Amino acid sequence: MIRRNRAPRYSAAALLWRGARNDSWPRVWRDPALKKSYDVVVVGGGVHGLATAYYLAANHGIKNVAVLDKAYLGSGGSGRNTAIVRSNYLTPEGVAFYDRSLDLYNTMSADLNLNVMFSERGHLTLAHTDSAVRTMRWRAEVNKLQNIDSSVIGPDEIKKIAPSLDTSPNTRYPILAALYHPPGGTIRHDAVVWAYARAADAYGVDMHQKTEVVDVVCEGGDGPDGKGPGAKVTGVRTSKGDISTPVVINCTAGWASLIAAMAGIQLPITTHPLQAAVTEPVKVFLPTVVVSGSLHVYVSQTDRGELVFGASVDPFATYDMRGTLDFTEELAGHVLELMPAVSQMRLLRQWAGLCDITPDYSPVMGFTPVEGFLCDVGWGTYGFKAGPVSGEQMAKCVADQATPDLISPFALSRFDDGVLVGEKGAAAVGH
Amino acid sequence: MLLVPCPHCGPRNSADMSYRGEASSRPDPASTTPAQWRDYLYMEHNPAGWLRENWYCSSGCRRFFTVERHTVTSEFREPPLPGSKTALPLSKTAEAGAGTDQQGGEK
Amino acid sequence: MIRRLEPQSGEVIDRESPLKFTWNSKKYVGYAGDTIVSALLANNRQVFSRSMKYHRPRGVLTADYWDPNTTVQVGTEPNVRGAHRLLEADMKVSAQNAWPSLDFDIKAANGLFGRFLTAGFYYKTFIKPQRLWPLYEKVLARFAPGGVVDLNTPHGYHDKRYAHPDVVVAGGGPAGLAAAISAAKAGMSVMLVEQNHRLGGHLRWGTDQDRETADDLEESARDAGVEILTDSAVTGRYDDNWIAISQRDHPGVVERLIKARAKTLVVAAGLVERPYVFSGNDLPGVMLSGAVRRLINMYAVRPGNRAVVLTANAEGDAAVADLERAGVEVARVVDARAGETISKAAGSSKQLGSVTLADGSTVKADLLVTAAGWTAPTSLLNMSGDRPSYDPAAARFFPTALPDNVIATGGLVGDGSLDELIAHGISSGELAAQRAAAVKHRLRSTVTRAQNPQGPEPPVQPDRRIGLSRAPHPELYRSDTHGMVDFSEDVSSKDLVSAAAEGFDSVELVKRFTTATMGPSQGKLETVNTVAVLAEARGETIEEVGTTVWRPPYAPISLGALAGRVFEPVRVSSLHEWHTAHNMTPILAGQWIRPEHYGDPGAEVTNVRTNVGIIDVTPLGKLDLRGPDVPKLLNLLYTNKWSKLPVGRVRYGMMCAEDGVVLDDGVTGRLGEDHYLMTTTSSGAGQIWQWVEMWLQTEHPDWQVHVTPVTTGLTSINIAGPKSRELLMRLVDDVDLSAEAFEYMNVRTGTIAGVPDCFMWRIGFTGELSFEVHVPAGFGLHVWEQLIEKGADLGIGPFGLEAQRIMRLEKGHFIVGQDTDGLTKAPTTGLRALIKLDKDDFAGKPELEWALAPEAPELPVLVAITPTDPRLVPDEACQILREGTTEIVGRITSSRFSPSLQRSICLGQVTPEFAAAGTTLTVRLCDGSDATAKVMEHHAHFDPEGVRLRG
C-alpha cells in the first residue's frame, strides 16, 4: 500500500460519485519542469524505468528521481508487447526471478490502486516433437521444485482447456503434449505503465516525456571525454537541458547499446524488431495463452475479443520498426496449423517493437565498469514480464550499493568470465 | 521484404539469405586473451547507422559476403556488383571496429 | 415506406435477378448487385448492429467498406463488411453484437450508465476485492464485439501469387485509372487494384457524365493491357516496394495474397469522408453525404423521408440534389461555408427524430446528412516513410516527402476538376513509368544472367508534375456538443477531453487510454477527429498535436489468405513407401518422417543383438568433401586430429562452436586420396554444411576443398547384428568383408546387390558388428529389399529409431542436443582424449584450453546411471537432487529399459561432486517421489569392452 500525497484513490464508489456530479478526474501525473540535479536519473519511461523509480521512492525513500523518455511513457516495448506473464522458466535462478515478478503482478492492482487487469488464465506451451516434450518436462520438473504450478499434459487435456486447438495426430506439427502453467496469463500492459507512473508521481518522482538523452557525462575514464571503464558519471545531457546526477540507470530497450555507448560501455547486444499483430474482435473462444516454440508463435485472446499474436524476433538486426509481410504470412500459417477454424478471421494491425538480444537470452543487470552507470537492459523478448521485479531489484541495487542475489546471475561481467546463464540451455535444445 | 545485394546473384529477397551478423575479425587462437576472445564471441557495436555485416546467400550462390547496411533506413551502401572487384572484403580482412564509423552513432 | 426507388441511371443492381437471403433468420429478397446493407435498407431494415460498449442501435453511416456500423456475420464468416460485401443467393446474414436480439438488447442498459462508463473506467474500478476481478473479467468478455468463430470452420482454399509488375496503382478512381493507362502506354506492365467492385471511384455515384468518363477510362485501361483487380486492396507497402495485395476477385479462391515487387507504386487511394462530431451523431438516420449518394445512385435506395443536410463542400451540395431527385424532402440545408452548423440530433433509440441547429432552432427529420470534409487515407504513404502534414486551409493532411519509388496522386495530394485530376493521374503514370524504367535498368545490370540493358542507366526523373490545387475547406470537426468520435469503440469526444484532462494528453496516450482508432475501421474515420478534439482540449493546433502512425494492413486481410497453402514439406527417404507398407509407426524427427518402430522396438533390439537388423539412417547429414586441403578443414572443425587418417579409414569426431560448446558429432571416412565423406547428426545437417562453408569462405579461402551435400543423394542403411557380415557377404563380391581384411572403423567402396560405387563402413553406434552402407538413392529400395530377401533365413528384420536409441544408450553413446545442451562444453562429454590442445587451431580451442586449465571451475559431467530399482525408468529430464534438499545437482538426459540387460539404463549430467563411479544419486521422479540411483564406471552399460562391435 502506498501513501499518496496528491492523487485521489480510484474505486467504484469514487467513479460513481464523480460520474453523478459530472466531476472530472485530476491528472494521473504531473508535468514537472526539469530540475538541474537529481539523485538518480532513470533513462527510459517504460515498465522497467518507472518501476525502478517507484521502488526507489517507495522502498528506499530516494525520491529526488527523474525518469526521462524521448517519446511518451510506455512508448517502447512496454506498450508494444503481447502482455503475457509467466514464471515457468528453465533455470532455478530464472524461476525465482520471474516468480517474484508474478507475485508483484498479482497484487499490483491493489498495491498501486489501478486495475491492471491481470488475467490469470493459464499458459500452454505446446510440444510438437519428442525432444520438445523432453524440454517441457525439464521445465516442469525444475518448476515443481520451486513450488511453481507447472506440469506436462497430453492432447486430451489440452483439447479440454483449449477446444479450438487441432490435437489430431496427423497434422504437419502434431501437438504431442504441452507444458501447462495455470498461474500464467495476460495483463493490460499500458495500465502497468500508468500504475507505476502514477504511483511514482505520488512520491514526487519527476517524469519527463519527450526528453531525449543525448549524452552521458563522465569523468576519469580511460576512453575519450573521460568515459569508459574507470569513469564516474556526473550527469546527462538531454534535449531539454543538462542534469547533474551521480547515478544513471539505463532502462531502455532498443536503444540500450546507444545509451551505454554514451558512457563508453559496450554491450553484448544486437537489436532486432519483434513483431506482433492483432485481429478483428470475435466472441471469446480461446480461454488461455497458447505458445508454440517450434512454430514461433504465441496467441491469446483479449477480453475485447481480438486475437493477439507474437512470434520470434526478425532474422536480422535493425532499428526499423515498420514491420514485414513475411512475419504476417508465417504467423498466419502457423496459427492455422494450430487452430484451423480461424482462417476467416482478419488481421487488423501489425506493429513492431525493438528487442535487445543477448547471447544467452538473459538480461544485463546491475553495475558496469563505469561508476554510477547501471544497466537494466538486454531483455530480449521477455522484458515486460520481468518489469516489476527488475524495478524492485535495481532500486535495491542502487540503495544498497550492492548487487542483490536475485539479479547477480545477470551481471555484465559474466561475458568476461564466459559463464553464461542457463536459459540458453533450453533455447538451444532442438525443438 | 528487404532486397539484399548479393555480389553474385544480384538483389535477392532477404528470406533467401541467412543473416550472419556484424563482421568481426577472429583473434589468433594462439595468442588471444580471454578478454579479446570473449569480445569476439559476445560484444557487438550494434550501431544505429551504418553497419558492416555478413550474409550467406543460402538459397542462391551459397557464398558469404560482406555489405554495409544502414540499420535505421535499411539502405545498402555501395552495393557490390557481381564478380566485380569492388565487392567488400570478407570478415577476415574487414577492419577491426567495423560499424563504428562517424555515422555510427547517428539516430 | 417504399425504400427502393424507381430505376436510377447509375444503378448497379440487376432487377431481373432477385436473390433470396435471410437476416436474423427472417427471409428477405434483394437484387444481384446489392450489397447486404442496400438490400436490407430496401427492405426497410435500418438497424444493423449494436454499439460495442453502450449497445446503442446503429444504422448506415458511410455505406462503404469503412462503415463501422454494418459489420455482420455471414454463415461461418465473422465481421463481414455488410455495406461492401455483395449479396449472394441464400446468404445467411445475422447481426453480431446484440443479445438477445437486435431489436431488444439487454446490454443497452449500459447506455443508462454511460456517464460512469467513461473511457478507462475499468482501470479505476474492480480493484478491490481483487479476487472478484476474474468474475468481472468474464462479464466484460461477454461484451466483446464481433462475430462468432465456428470451431468447425474448414480451412478453405487459399493461394498465393508472386508478381513482378513495373507499376502497381492502388486505387481505381479517375486519377488512379489515368495513371495506370499512361504508365501502360509508356510500355510498363501495370496492376491496378481497386477496393470496390467497380472502377471509377466517386464517379460511380456521380452524374451520368461522370459515369461515362469512368467507363471510358476503364475501357482505355483494358485496351492498354492494365491488369485490373477489383474487390481487392493493396494492404501494405514494405521494404523495397514489396507490395501486398489481397485479391478477392480470383475465381475459385476466396481470397488470394499477391506479393508484388513493384518498381514503382502509385498511391491513388482517394479520400475518406469524415463524420462530424455532435450529440446524437450515431443515431440511425445520421449519414455521411457519400452514403446517401451511393445509396441513391448505385443501389436505388431512398435513405429517408425528410432530411437536414449539413454541407461544407460540393459533395454535400450534390447530395442535396440527389435527395431531391429521389423524392426526399430536404427540410433544411445548413451551409458550413456560410458559418452555419448544427448543434445536435435527437430521436428515439432507433431513429433520428430532429436536428437542433446552432441557433437553437429544431427541425424535424429522419435523415441528417453531413458533408464535413475528408480524411486522406495515407496509410500506404506512412508505410513508405512519409509523415503527412496538416493544412488548416484545406482541413486535411497531405503527403510531405516520399521515396522515389512511391508516387501519390488524386485526392491524396489535392483537389481540382475531373479533368485536372485525370491530368495529374496521367503525369503521375508517366513519372511512375520513367522511374520504373530506371529501376528496371539497374536490376538488369546487376543480375549476371539477366538480359543486359542497352545504354547508360536513365537518371531518376525529378517530379515535374503540375500539382493539384488545394480547395479551401472549413475546419469542421465538432459542434458545440459532444458526440461519437470512434463508432466502433464507442468513444466520444467527451471521453477524449476527460482523458486529456487526466494527463493522457498526447495522441498516443489518449489512443491507448480510450482505445479510440483501435477498432476495425482502423482510424480511417476516427483518427483526424481524435486529433482535432485533443487539439481543442489542449488549446493547440492539429499540426502541433500530430497524428498516430498508420500501420499495415491498409484493410484487414484474412488469416487464410496470409497463410496460403502452408509450404513446409516433410522429408522422407527413398525407403519411405516400404516402411509405410510394413507397419511403420512414424515419428517426426526434425524435418524428417522416420520409422519409430515396426510394432515392437524391444523385439527389434533383441533381434539385432542375436541375429541381424537393418535401419534406414538416410537422414544422417552427409557431406562429400574433395580436395587436397580436406585434412586441414577436418583439423579445424573437429577437436581431434585428422592429418594422418589413411585412405580406407573412418574416424569419429566432435565439433565445437567458438565458445567450446558441443555443436555436432559424427564419423568421417577417407574414401580416396582427396575424397572424404563426412556425416553429421540428422538435425545438424543443414547447419553444419553452412558452418563448413563459412570456415572455408571467410577464414581460409585459399584452401582447396569442395563441399557437396549428399544427404538425400545417398540412401543410408545400417546393417547390425552378429549375422550382419554373413548377410552382406551374400550381396557383395568385390570387397573382402572378412574381419581381417575389413576392420572396425574402416571404409570400402564396392558393389552391393549389383549397385556399383556404394560406400560401406564399419562403425558401432548400436554396439554390434555393423556395416553402414551408403548407396545411390535411386537404388536404395533395391538394396534394402535385397537385404530383406537374402537375410530371411538369418532372421533379418527392420528396426526403427526407438530400437536404435535403446541400443546406443546401452552402449552409452550420447546424442548432441539431448544429452548435451546449449551450454555443454566438450569436456563434459567425457571424451577428453578427443580434445587435442596441441593442434594449432580448431573451432573453440581457446575456450576449451581455458576450461581444461587446472584453475578453471569444474564442468558438469556426463555419466551413466543405474537406478537402484532395476525396473524403474525415470522420465528423461527428471532432476537429480542433493539428498534431503531441493538443490538441483544434475538431470537424467536419456533413459530406457534395456531389453538386453533387463534393467533400467540412463545417461545424465551431474555436477563434478556427484560424478564419481559408485556415487548414490537422488532422482526426483515426475510423480514427486524420490528414487536412488548409482553412477556407473563406464558410459557403456552393455559390452563396455566393445568385443561385439569389433568382431
Coordinates of N, CA and C in Angstrom, one line a residue, chain C residues 53 140 243 279 415 538 766 924:
Chain C
K53 N -19.9 -0.7 -26.5 CA -20.0 -0.5 -25.1 C -21.4 -0.3 -24.6
L140 N -17.1 -8.8 -18.6 CA -16.6 -7.9 -19.6 C -16.4 -8.6 -20.9
I243 N 5.0 -5.2 -52.3 CA 3.6 -4.8 -52.2 C 2.7 -6.0 -51.9
S279 N -23.7 15.6 -30.6 CA -24.5 14.8 -29.8 C -25.6 14.1 -30.7
D415 N -7.0 18.9 -54.8 CA -8.3 18.9 -55.4 C -8.3 19.4 -56.8
R538 N -6.4 20.7 -25.7 CA -5.1 21.2 -25.2 C -4.9 22.7 -25.6
T766 N 25.3 -49.0 -32.5 CA 24.4 -49.9 -31.8 C 25.2 -50.9 -30.9
R924 N 14.5 -37.1 -8.4 CA 13.1 -36.7 -8.2 C 12.3 -37.2 -9.4

